[in-house]
C-alpha cells in the first residue's frame, strides 16, 4: 500500500522494492506477534487471577492483623512485619525449621540412594523387568490420603503389622505415631516410600542415555561392578542426578498431606514442619491466626523459590 | 539361570515395595473382630465385604464429586494449556521465555500457601465450598505442568506440516485445531492423566476450600472417616482401595504416558 506522499511525488517516489518488502514483513511479524499472544493470553490471564492474585492476598494477609471478623467484613489494620516477628519469636519456629531441614535432607538422601540402586537393578535385562518397574510407580500414583492411611494403620501401636513383626523378632513395642521420639521418623519413612518411584523413573531414564559401549569398555579393562558405577556411570549421570535431587528438594519442602494425615504435626509438635505449622495456624484450630499462618507460608515460599532458582540454574547450565 | 535369579530378586523387591498397598487391601477385607488380632492375619481368609458395603452406602456421593472435579480440572487444564504450549513452541511470542520461566516457578509454590491465598479470595467471591471453586484451585496444580509438556511436545512437530496448512489458507486457529492438536495426542493424554490424578488426589485444597460444602471429594470422605470412626478400619481401607481405582486404571491403560510425564517434568523442561 502506497503512502499519500509517494502518490503525489513520483520522482522522490516509490520506496525500493526491498524496503516495501521490509514494511510488509514487519507488518506480518507484528500480526504474528498478536496471534502468538492471543494463543498465550488465556494462560497469562489465568496466572494473574489464580497465582498472582492469591499470592498477593497471602502477602497482604501476612502484613495485617486479621481476626475472623475482619476476615469477613474487612478492615484489618496494617501491622507491617509484626506477624513475621511473632512467628520468628514463637518457640515453634526454630524447631519447625530444623525439622523441615531434617525431613527434607533425610528423605532426599534415602529416596535418591534407593531410587538409584533400583534404577541400576532394573536396567539389567531379565523377564518381567518392565512390568515390575511399572508396578513401582503405584505408590507415587496413589492419593496421598490413601498412602498415609495405610501407613497409619501399619504403624499403629497395638494392632499395627510393623509392631507385630517387631514382636515376632523379639523387640518391644514402639509407639511410632504417638511417641515424640518416633513421630518424625515415621512420617519420613512413609514419605521416602512415596518418593522412591519418582527417583527410580527419572534416574532410569538417565541411565538409558548412557551408551552401553562405555560400560563394555570399562568391563574389558577389568573394572568391577562397583568401580564401573563409581568411576563411569555415576559421573555420566551427574547432570540427571542434580536435577532429580533439586526437584525432589522442591517437592519435599512442601510436603504437607502425609504429615498432617499421619500425625497432624504431633505429638507435642514432634513432627511439625513449616508447611504443617502454617496450615495449623491458618486452618487447624477454632481460633484461626491467618496473619501468622500466611507469614510462615511466605517464609516457606522464599525457601522453596531459592531452591527452585537453583534448579533452574542447573538445568539451564546443562542445556548449554 | 542368572536371569531367573534376577527376576526372583525383582519380584521380591516389588513385593516389599508394594507391601503397604497389599496391606491396605488385606485390611479392607478383615472383619472388625479380627482387626486387632495378634499376630495380624496376613491373608483375608475368612474375610468380610462389610467395608465395601459401607463404601457403597456412604461414599458414593464423594466419589461422584471427585469424578466431577477430576474431569472439570482436565477440561480447564487442556483448554488453557494446549494453546499456550503451541504459542510457546511454534509462534515464538516476544517475552515467551519469561512466560516459560514464570510457569516453571509457579510449579514450585507450595500448595498449602496457594490454599491460604485462595481461601482469602474465595471468601469474598463466594466460591468457598463449591465444586467450581475446587476445580479452579485444583487446575493450578496441572496448568503450568501442562503448558510446559505441550510446549516440549509441540516443538517436535515439523514446521512444514503447519506451513502447509497455512498456505492452503487455513487460519492459525484452524491449523491449531485440525493439524496441531490431532498430532499432539500423546501430550494430550499425558497432561489429562496427570491433571485428573492430581485433582482426584488433592487433599489440601479440598480441606481448606471445601471443608463445609454439600459436595465434597473422596479425599475428604476418607479424612472424615478416619476422624469420626477410627474403629471401622475395614471401611476406611475399603474406601481407600476404591479411591485408588483411577490411579490403578490409569497405570494399566496409560503406563507409557505416566512414565513419560514423570520424566518430562524433570528432564526436558
Coordinates of C-alpha atoms in Angstrom, one line a residue:
Chain A
X1 CA 0.0 0.0 0.0
X2 CA 1.5 3.3 -1.1
X3 CA 1.6 6.3 1.3
X4 CA 0.0 9.6 0.2
X5 CA 3.4 11.3 -0.1
X6 CA 4.7 8.8 -2.6
X7 CA 1.5 9.2 -4.6
X8 CA 2.0 13.0 -5.1
X9 CA 5.7 13.0 -5.9
X10 CA 6.5 10.0 -8.0
X11 CA 10.0 11.4 -8.6
X12 CA 11.0 11.1 -4.9
X13 CA 8.9 8.1 -5.1
X14 CA 8.3 4.6 -4.6
X15 CA 10.5 3.1 -2.0
X16 CA 12.8 0.5 -3.5
X17 CA 11.2 -2.9 -3.6
X18 CA 13.3 -4.2 -0.8
X19 CA 12.1 -1.6 1.6
X20 CA 8.5 -2.2 0.7
X21 CA 9.1 -5.8 1.4
X22 CA 10.5 -4.9 4.8
X23 CA 7.4 -2.9 5.7
X24 CA 5.2 -5.8 4.7
X25 CA 7.4 -8.3 6.6
X26 CA 7.3 -6.0 9.7
X27 CA 3.5 -5.9 9.5
X28 CA 3.3 -9.6 9.1
X29 CA 5.7 -10.1 12.1
X30 CA 3.5 -7.8 14.2
X31 CA 0.4 -9.7 13.2
X32 CA 2.2 -12.9 14.1
X33 CA 3.1 -11.5 17.5
X34 CA -0.5 -10.6 18.1
X35 CA -1.6 -14.1 17.1
X36 CA 1.1 -15.7 19.3
X37 CA 0.0 -13.7 22.3
X38 CA -3.7 -14.4 21.6
X39 CA -2.9 -18.1 22.0
X40 CA -1.0 -17.5 25.2
X41 CA -3.4 -14.9 26.6
X42 CA -5.7 -17.2 28.5
X43 CA -2.8 -18.7 30.4
X44 CA -1.4 -15.2 31.1
X45 CA -4.8 -14.0 32.5
X46 CA -5.1 -17.3 34.4
X47 CA -1.7 -16.8 36.0
X48 CA -2.7 -13.4 37.1
X49 CA -6.0 -14.4 38.5
X50 CA -5.1 -17.7 40.1
X51 CA -1.5 -17.4 41.0
X52 CA -0.5 -13.8 41.3
X53 CA -3.7 -12.6 43.0
X54 CA -3.9 -15.3 45.7
X55 CA -0.2 -14.9 46.4
X56 CA -0.8 -11.1 46.7
X57 CA -3.7 -11.8 49.1
X58 CA -1.5 -14.1 51.0
X59 CA 1.2 -11.4 51.3
X60 CA -1.5 -8.9 52.3
X61 CA -2.7 -11.4 55.0
X62 CA 0.8 -11.6 56.4
X63 CA 1.1 -7.9 56.8
X64 CA -2.2 -7.2 58.6
X65 CA -3.7 -8.2 61.8
X66 CA -6.7 -10.4 60.9
X67 CA -9.4 -11.8 63.1
X68 CA -12.3 -13.9 61.9
X69 CA -14.5 -10.8 62.0
X70 CA -12.1 -8.6 59.9
X71 CA -11.6 -11.5 57.5
X72 CA -15.3 -11.4 56.6
X73 CA -16.0 -7.7 57.0
X74 CA -12.7 -6.2 56.1
X75 CA -10.9 -3.5 58.0
X76 CA -7.9 -5.4 59.3
X77 CA -5.2 -3.0 60.5
X78 CA -1.9 -2.9 58.7
X79 CA 0.8 -4.0 61.1
X80 CA 3.9 -4.3 58.8
X81 CA 6.2 -7.1 59.7
X82 CA 4.6 -7.8 63.1
X83 CA 3.3 -11.2 62.1
X84 CA 6.8 -12.2 60.9
X85 CA 8.3 -11.0 64.2
X86 CA 5.6 -13.0 66.1
X87 CA 6.4 -16.1 64.1
X88 CA 10.1 -16.0 64.4
X89 CA 9.9 -15.3 68.1
X90 CA 7.5 -18.3 68.6
X91 CA 9.1 -21.2 70.3
X92 CA 7.7 -23.4 67.5
X93 CA 9.7 -21.6 64.8
X94 CA 13.3 -22.8 65.1
X95 CA 12.4 -26.5 65.9
X96 CA 9.9 -26.5 62.9
X97 CA 12.6 -25.0 60.6
X98 CA 15.1 -27.6 61.8
X99 CA 12.6 -30.4 61.4
X100 CA 11.8 -29.2 57.9
X101 CA 15.5 -29.3 57.0
X102 CA 16.0 -32.8 58.6
X103 CA 12.8 -34.1 57.0
X104 CA 13.9 -32.8 53.6
X105 CA 17.5 -33.9 53.7
X106 CA 16.9 -37.4 55.1
X107 CA 14.0 -38.1 52.7
X108 CA 16.1 -36.9 49.7
X109 CA 19.1 -39.0 50.7
X110 CA 17.2 -42.2 51.1
X111 CA 14.9 -41.7 48.1
X112 CA 17.8 -40.9 45.9
X113 CA 20.1 -43.8 47.1
X114 CA 17.3 -46.4 46.9
X115 CA 16.0 -45.0 43.6
X116 CA 19.5 -45.2 42.1
X117 CA 20.0 -48.7 43.3
X118 CA 16.7 -49.8 41.9
X119 CA 17.4 -48.0 38.6
X120 CA 20.7 -49.9 38.2
X121 CA 18.9 -53.1 39.1
X122 CA 16.1 -52.7 36.6
X123 CA 18.5 -51.6 33.8
X124 CA 19.6 -55.2 33.6
X125 CA 17.5 -57.2 31.2
X126 CA 15.5 -60.0 32.7
X127 CA 12.0 -61.4 32.3
X128 CA 9.3 -59.2 33.8
X129 CA 11.7 -56.3 34.3
X130 CA 9.5 -53.7 32.6
X131 CA 6.3 -54.9 34.3
X132 CA 7.8 -54.8 37.8
X133 CA 9.3 -51.4 37.1
X134 CA 5.8 -50.1 36.2
X135 CA 4.4 -51.6 39.4
X136 CA 6.9 -49.5 41.3
X137 CA 5.0 -46.4 40.2
X138 CA 2.0 -47.4 42.2
X139 CA 3.0 -45.7 45.5
X140 CA 3.6 -42.5 43.6
X141 CA 0.2 -42.6 41.9
X142 CA -2.0 -43.4 44.9
X143 CA -3.7 -40.4 46.5
X144 CA -1.6 -39.3 49.5
X145 CA -4.5 -39.8 51.9
X146 CA -4.6 -43.4 50.9
X147 CA -0.9 -43.9 51.4
X148 CA -1.0 -42.0 54.7
X149 CA -4.0 -44.1 56.0
X150 CA -2.2 -47.3 55.1
X151 CA 1.0 -46.3 56.9
X152 CA -1.0 -45.0 59.9
X153 CA -2.6 -48.4 60.4
X154 CA 0.6 -50.3 59.7
X155 CA 2.4 -48.2 62.4
X156 CA -0.5 -48.4 64.9
X157 CA 1.0 -49.2 68.3
X158 CA -1.0 -52.2 69.4
X159 CA -2.6 -53.6 66.2
X160 CA -0.1 -52.5 63.5
X161 CA 1.7 -55.0 61.4
X162 CA 5.0 -53.3 61.9
X163 CA 5.0 -53.8 65.6
X164 CA 3.7 -57.3 65.2
X165 CA 6.7 -58.0 63.0
X166 CA 9.0 -56.5 65.7
X167 CA 7.4 -58.6 68.4
X168 CA 8.0 -61.7 66.3
X169 CA 11.6 -60.7 66.2
X170 CA 11.6 -60.3 70.0
X171 CA 11.7 -56.4 70.0
X172 CA 9.5 -54.3 72.2
X173 CA 6.6 -52.2 71.1
X174 CA 7.4 -48.9 69.5
X175 CA 4.7 -46.1 69.6
X176 CA 5.5 -44.9 66.2
X177 CA 3.0 -42.1 65.8
X178 CA 2.4 -41.2 69.5
X179 CA 5.9 -41.1 70.8
X180 CA 7.6 -37.8 70.2
X181 CA 10.9 -39.6 69.5
X182 CA 9.4 -41.6 66.7
X183 CA 6.8 -39.5 65.0
X184 CA 9.2 -37.7 62.7
X185 CA 10.9 -41.0 61.8
X186 CA 7.5 -42.4 60.9
X187 CA 6.5 -39.6 58.5
X188 CA 10.0 -39.7 57.0
X189 CA 9.7 -43.4 56.3
X190 CA 6.3 -43.0 54.7
X191 CA 7.5 -40.1 52.6
X192 CA 10.6 -41.9 51.4
X193 CA 8.4 -44.8 50.3
X194 CA 6.3 -42.3 48.2
X195 CA 9.3 -40.6 46.7
X196 CA 11.2 -43.7 45.6
X197 CA 9.2 -44.2 42.3
X198 CA 10.0 -40.7 41.1
X199 CA 13.7 -41.1 41.7
X200 CA 13.6 -44.6 40.1
X201 CA 11.9 -43.4 36.9
X202 CA 14.0 -40.3 36.3
X203 CA 17.3 -42.0 37.1
X204 CA 16.3 -45.0 35.0
X205 CA 15.7 -42.7 32.0
X206 CA 19.0 -41.0 32.7
X207 CA 20.7 -44.4 32.6
X208 CA 19.1 -45.2 29.3
X209 CA 21.1 -42.3 27.9
X210 CA 24.5 -43.7 29.0
X211 CA 25.9 -45.5 25.9
X212 CA 26.5 -49.2 26.7
X213 CA 29.8 -49.2 24.9
X214 CA 31.3 -47.0 27.7
X215 CA 30.4 -49.8 30.1
X216 CA 31.7 -52.6 28.0
X217 CA 35.0 -50.8 27.6
X218 CA 35.3 -50.4 31.4
X219 CA 34.4 -54.0 31.8
X220 CA 37.1 -55.1 29.3
X221 CA 39.6 -53.0 31.3
X222 CA 38.7 -55.2 34.2
X223 CA 36.7 -52.8 36.3
X224 CA 34.5 -54.4 39.0
X225 CA 30.8 -53.6 39.2
X226 CA 31.3 -51.1 41.9
X227 CA 34.2 -49.5 40.2
X228 CA 32.2 -49.2 37.0
X229 CA 29.4 -47.5 38.9
X230 CA 31.8 -45.2 40.9
X231 CA 34.0 -44.1 38.0
X232 CA 31.9 -44.4 34.9
X233 CA 28.1 -44.5 35.4
X234 CA 27.8 -42.1 38.3
X235 CA 29.9 -39.3 36.8
X236 CA 28.0 -39.6 33.5
X237 CA 24.7 -39.5 35.4
X238 CA 25.7 -36.4 37.4
X239 CA 23.5 -33.9 35.5
X240 CA 20.4 -36.1 35.8
X241 CA 21.2 -36.7 39.5
X242 CA 21.5 -33.0 40.1
X243 CA 18.1 -32.4 38.5
X244 CA 16.5 -35.3 40.4
X245 CA 17.7 -34.1 43.8
X246 CA 16.8 -30.4 43.2
X247 CA 13.3 -31.2 42.0
X248 CA 13.0 -33.6 44.9
X249 CA 14.1 -30.8 47.2
X250 CA 11.4 -28.5 45.9
X251 CA 8.8 -31.3 46.2
X252 CA 9.8 -32.4 49.7
X253 CA 9.9 -28.9 51.2
X254 CA 6.2 -28.6 50.6
X255 CA 5.1 -32.0 51.9
X256 CA 2.0 -31.4 53.9
X257 CA -0.6 -34.1 53.4
X258 CA 1.4 -37.1 54.6
X259 CA 2.5 -35.4 57.9
X260 CA -0.9 -33.9 58.6
X261 CA -2.8 -37.0 58.0
X262 CA -0.5 -39.3 59.9
X263 CA 0.3 -37.2 62.9
X264 CA -1.1 -33.7 62.5
X265 CA 2.4 -32.5 63.3
X266 CA 2.2 -34.0 66.8
X267 CA 2.6 -35.4 69.3
X268 CA 3.6 -32.1 71.0
X269 CA 4.9 -30.7 67.7
X270 CA 7.3 -33.5 67.3
X271 CA 6.6 -33.8 63.6
X272 CA 5.6 -30.2 62.9
X273 CA 7.3 -28.7 59.8
X274 CA 6.9 -25.2 58.4
X275 CA 4.2 -26.5 56.0
X276 CA 2.0 -28.1 58.7
X277 CA 2.6 -25.3 61.1
X278 CA 1.4 -22.8 58.5
X279 CA -1.7 -24.9 57.9
X280 CA -2.4 -25.3 61.7
X281 CA -2.1 -21.6 62.3
X282 CA -4.5 -20.7 59.5
X283 CA -7.0 -23.6 59.5
X284 CA -6.2 -26.1 62.1
X285 CA -7.8 -24.6 65.2
X286 CA -11.0 -22.9 66.3
X287 CA -9.3 -19.5 66.5
X288 CA -7.5 -19.1 63.2
X289 CA -4.4 -17.0 63.1
X290 CA -4.4 -16.1 59.4
X291 CA -1.7 -13.4 59.6
X292 CA 1.0 -15.6 61.3
X293 CA -0.1 -18.5 59.2
X294 CA 0.4 -16.5 56.0
X295 CA 3.8 -15.3 57.3
X296 CA 5.1 -18.8 57.8
X297 CA 3.8 -19.7 54.4
X298 CA 5.6 -16.8 52.8
X299 CA 8.8 -17.8 54.5
X300 CA 8.4 -21.3 53.1
X301 CA 7.8 -19.8 49.6
X302 CA 11.1 -17.9 49.9
X303 CA 13.0 -21.1 50.8
X304 CA 11.2 -23.1 48.0
X305 CA 11.9 -20.4 45.4
X306 CA 15.6 -20.2 46.4
X307 CA 15.8 -24.0 45.8
X308 CA 13.7 -23.6 42.7
X309 CA 16.1 -20.9 41.2
X310 CA 19.0 -23.2 41.9
X311 CA 17.2 -25.9 40.0
X312 CA 16.6 -23.6 37.0
X313 CA 20.2 -22.5 37.0
X314 CA 21.5 -26.1 37.0
X315 CA 19.0 -27.0 34.3
X316 CA 19.9 -24.0 32.1
X317 CA 23.6 -24.7 32.6
X318 CA 23.1 -28.3 31.3
X319 CA 21.2 -27.3 28.2
X320 CA 24.1 -25.1 27.1
Chain B
X1 CA 19.6 -69.2 35.1
X2 CA 21.1 -65.9 36.1
X3 CA 18.1 -64.2 34.6
X4 CA 15.7 -66.3 36.6
X5 CA 17.5 -65.2 39.8
X6 CA 17.2 -61.6 38.7
X7 CA 13.5 -62.0 38.1
X8 CA 13.2 -63.6 41.6
X9 CA 15.1 -60.7 43.1
X10 CA 12.9 -58.2 41.2
X11 CA 9.7 -59.9 42.4
X12 CA 11.0 -59.8 46.0
X13 CA 11.8 -56.1 45.8
X14 CA 8.4 -55.3 44.2
X15 CA 6.7 -57.3 46.9
X16 CA 8.5 -55.3 49.7
X17 CA 7.7 -52.0 47.9
X18 CA 4.1 -52.9 47.4
X19 CA 3.5 -54.3 50.8
X20 CA 1.7 -51.2 52.1
X21 CA -0.7 -51.4 49.2
X22 CA -1.2 -55.1 49.8
X23 CA -1.9 -54.4 53.5
X24 CA -4.5 -51.8 52.5
X25 CA -6.3 -54.4 50.5
X26 CA -5.9 -57.0 53.2
X27 CA -7.3 -54.8 55.9
X28 CA -10.2 -53.7 53.8
X29 CA -11.4 -57.3 53.8
X30 CA -10.7 -58.0 57.5
X31 CA -13.5 -58.5 60.0
X32 CA -13.9 -55.9 62.8
X33 CA -13.3 -58.7 65.3
X34 CA -10.1 -59.8 63.7
X35 CA -8.8 -56.2 63.3
X36 CA -6.8 -56.3 66.5
X37 CA -5.7 -59.9 66.3
X38 CA -2.2 -60.6 67.3
X39 CA -0.4 -61.6 65.1
X40 CA -2.5 -59.9 62.4
X41 CA -4.0 -62.1 59.8
X42 CA -1.7 -61.9 56.8
X43 CA -4.4 -63.0 54.3
X44 CA -8.1 -62.1 54.2
X45 CA -9.1 -65.7 54.7
X46 CA -12.5 -65.7 56.4
X47 CA -12.8 -62.1 55.3
X48 CA -15.8 -59.8 55.0
X49 CA -17.3 -57.4 52.5
X50 CA -18.7 -55.2 55.2
X51 CA -16.1 -52.4 54.4
X52 CA -17.2 -52.3 50.8
X53 CA -20.8 -52.3 51.7
X54 CA -20.1 -49.3 53.9
X55 CA -18.4 -47.6 50.9
X56 CA -21.5 -48.2 48.7
X57 CA -23.8 -46.9 51.4
X58 CA -21.8 -43.8 52.4
X59 CA -19.2 -42.8 50.0
X60 CA -20.8 -42.8 46.5
X61 CA -21.6 -39.1 46.6
X62 CA -18.0 -38.3 47.5
X63 CA -16.8 -40.4 44.6
X64 CA -19.2 -38.6 42.3
X65 CA -17.9 -35.3 43.3
X66 CA -14.3 -36.4 42.8
X67 CA -15.1 -37.6 39.3
X68 CA -16.8 -34.2 38.5
X69 CA -13.8 -32.3 39.9
X70 CA -11.4 -34.6 38.1
X71 CA -13.0 -34.2 34.7
X72 CA -13.6 -30.5 35.2
X73 CA -9.9 -30.0 36.0
X74 CA -8.9 -31.9 32.9
X75 CA -11.1 -29.7 30.8
X76 CA -9.8 -26.5 32.2
X77 CA -6.2 -27.6 32.0
X78 CA -6.4 -28.7 28.4
X79 CA -8.3 -25.6 27.3
X80 CA -5.7 -23.3 28.8
X81 CA -2.5 -25.3 28.4
X82 CA -2.7 -26.6 24.8
X83 CA -3.0 -23.2 23.0
X84 CA -0.3 -21.7 25.3
X85 CA 2.0 -24.6 24.7
X86 CA 1.5 -24.1 20.9
X87 CA 2.3 -20.4 21.2
X88 CA 5.5 -21.1 23.2
X89 CA 6.7 -23.9 20.9
X90 CA 5.8 -22.6 17.5
X91 CA 4.7 -18.9 17.5
X92 CA 7.6 -17.6 19.5
X93 CA 5.9 -14.6 21.2
X94 CA 8.3 -11.9 22.3
X95 CA 8.5 -12.5 26.1
X96 CA 7.8 -16.2 25.7
X97 CA 10.9 -17.0 27.6
X98 CA 9.7 -15.0 30.6
X99 CA 6.3 -16.8 30.5
X100 CA 8.1 -20.2 30.5
X101 CA 10.1 -19.1 33.4
X102 CA 7.1 -18.0 35.4
X103 CA 5.4 -21.3 34.7
X104 CA 8.4 -23.2 36.0
X105 CA 8.4 -21.0 39.1
X106 CA 4.6 -21.4 39.6
X107 CA 5.1 -25.2 40.0
X108 CA 7.4 -24.6 43.0
X109 CA 4.9 -22.7 45.1
X110 CA 3.7 -24.9 48.0
X111 CA 0.1 -25.9 47.7
X112 CA -0.6 -25.0 51.3
X113 CA 0.3 -21.4 50.6
X114 CA -1.8 -21.2 47.5
X115 CA -4.6 -22.6 49.6
X116 CA -4.4 -19.8 52.1
X117 CA -4.5 -17.2 49.3
X118 CA -7.4 -18.9 47.6
X119 CA -9.3 -19.0 50.9
X120 CA -9.0 -15.2 51.2
X121 CA -10.1 -14.7 47.6
X122 CA -12.9 -17.3 47.7
X123 CA -14.4 -16.0 50.9
X124 CA -15.2 -12.7 49.2
X125 CA -16.1 -14.1 45.8
X126 CA -18.5 -16.7 47.4
X127 CA -16.6 -19.6 45.8
X128 CA -16.0 -21.5 49.1
X129 CA -17.5 -24.9 49.3
X130 CA -18.3 -25.1 45.6
X131 CA -17.3 -27.6 43.0
X132 CA -16.4 -24.9 40.5
X133 CA -14.1 -23.2 43.1
X134 CA -12.4 -26.6 43.7
X135 CA -11.9 -27.2 40.0
X136 CA -10.3 -23.8 39.5
X137 CA -8.0 -24.3 42.5
X138 CA -7.0 -27.9 41.5
X139 CA -6.3 -26.7 38.0
X140 CA -3.4 -24.6 39.4
X141 CA -1.5 -27.8 40.1
X142 CA -1.7 -29.0 36.5
X143 CA -1.8 -25.9 34.2
X144 CA 1.9 -24.9 34.4
X145 CA 2.9 -28.5 34.0
X146 CA 0.5 -28.9 31.1
X147 CA 1.8 -25.8 29.2
X148 CA 5.4 -27.0 29.6
X149 CA 4.6 -30.5 28.4
X150 CA 2.6 -29.3 25.4
X151 CA 5.4 -26.8 24.5
X152 CA 8.1 -29.6 24.8
X153 CA 5.9 -31.9 22.7
X154 CA 4.8 -29.4 20.0
X155 CA 8.3 -28.2 19.5
X156 CA 8.9 -31.5 17.8
X157 CA 6.1 -31.1 15.2
X158 CA 7.7 -30.4 11.8
X159 CA 7.2 -26.7 10.7
X160 CA 6.4 -27.9 7.2
X161 CA 3.2 -29.6 8.4
X162 CA 2.0 -26.3 9.9
X163 CA 3.1 -24.2 7.0
X164 CA 1.4 -26.5 4.5
X165 CA -1.9 -25.9 6.3
X166 CA -1.4 -22.1 6.5
X167 CA -0.5 -22.0 2.7
X168 CA -3.7 -23.9 2.0
X169 CA -5.5 -20.9 3.5
X170 CA -6.3 -22.2 7.0
X171 CA -6.3 -19.7 9.8
X172 CA -3.9 -20.0 12.7
X173 CA -6.7 -21.3 14.9
X174 CA -7.9 -23.7 12.2
X175 CA -4.4 -25.0 11.8
X176 CA -4.1 -25.4 15.5
X177 CA -7.4 -27.3 15.9
X178 CA -7.2 -29.6 12.8
X179 CA -3.4 -30.1 12.4
X180 CA -1.5 -29.4 15.6
X181 CA -4.0 -30.9 18.1
X182 CA -4.5 -34.2 16.3
X183 CA -0.8 -35.0 16.1
X184 CA -0.4 -34.0 19.8
X185 CA -2.5 -36.8 21.0
X186 CA 0.3 -38.2 23.3
X187 CA 0.8 -34.9 25.0
X188 CA -3.0 -34.5 25.5
X189 CA -3.2 -38.0 27.1
X190 CA -0.2 -37.3 29.4
X191 CA -1.5 -33.9 30.6
X192 CA -5.0 -35.3 31.1
X193 CA -3.7 -38.3 33.1
X194 CA -1.8 -36.1 35.4
X195 CA -4.4 -33.4 35.7
X196 CA -7.0 -36.0 36.6
X197 CA -4.8 -37.8 39.1
X198 CA -3.7 -34.6 40.9
X199 CA -7.3 -33.3 41.1
X200 CA -8.5 -36.7 42.3
X201 CA -5.9 -37.0 45.0
X202 CA -5.9 -33.4 46.1
X203 CA -6.4 -33.0 49.8
X204 CA -5.0 -29.6 50.6
X205 CA -7.5 -27.5 48.5
X206 CA -10.4 -29.8 49.4
X207 CA -9.7 -29.5 53.2
X208 CA -9.3 -25.7 53.0
X209 CA -11.8 -24.6 50.4
X210 CA -14.5 -27.3 50.5
X211 CA -14.4 -28.4 54.1
X212 CA -18.0 -27.4 54.7
X213 CA -19.6 -27.9 51.3
X214 CA -22.5 -30.1 50.4
X215 CA -20.3 -31.8 47.7
X216 CA -17.0 -33.0 49.0
X217 CA -14.4 -35.1 47.2
X218 CA -13.4 -38.6 48.3
X219 CA -10.2 -37.5 49.9
X220 CA -12.3 -35.6 52.5
X221 CA -14.6 -38.6 52.7
X222 CA -11.7 -40.7 53.9
X223 CA -10.4 -38.0 56.1
X224 CA -13.7 -37.5 57.9
X225 CA -14.0 -41.3 58.2
X226 CA -10.6 -41.5 60.0
X227 CA -11.6 -38.7 62.2
X228 CA -15.1 -39.8 63.2
X229 CA -14.7 -43.5 63.2
X230 CA -11.3 -45.0 63.9
X231 CA -12.8 -48.3 64.8
X232 CA -14.0 -49.4 61.5
X233 CA -10.7 -49.7 59.7
X234 CA -12.0 -52.1 57.1
X235 CA -14.4 -49.5 55.9
X236 CA -11.7 -46.8 55.9
X237 CA -9.4 -49.1 54.0
X238 CA -12.1 -50.2 51.6
X239 CA -12.8 -46.5 50.8
X240 CA -9.1 -46.0 50.2
X241 CA -9.0 -49.0 47.9
X242 CA -11.9 -47.7 45.9
X243 CA -10.3 -44.2 45.8
X244 CA -7.2 -45.8 44.3
X245 CA -9.0 -47.4 41.4
X246 CA -8.5 -44.4 39.0
X247 CA -4.7 -44.5 39.7
X248 CA -4.6 -48.2 39.0
X249 CA -6.7 -48.0 35.9
X250 CA -4.6 -45.2 34.5
X251 CA -1.4 -47.1 35.3
X252 CA -2.7 -50.1 33.4
X253 CA -4.1 -48.1 30.4
X254 CA -1.6 -45.3 30.1
X255 CA 1.6 -46.7 31.6
X256 CA 3.8 -45.3 28.9
X257 CA 2.3 -41.8 29.3
X258 CA 2.7 -41.9 33.1
X259 CA 6.4 -42.7 32.9
X260 CA 6.8 -40.1 30.2
X261 CA 5.1 -37.5 32.3
X262 CA 7.3 -38.1 35.4
X263 CA 10.5 -37.8 33.4
X264 CA 9.3 -34.9 31.2
X265 CA 8.7 -32.8 34.2
X266 CA 12.2 -33.3 35.4
X267 CA 14.5 -33.7 32.5
X268 CA 13.1 -31.9 29.5
X269 CA 11.6 -28.7 30.9

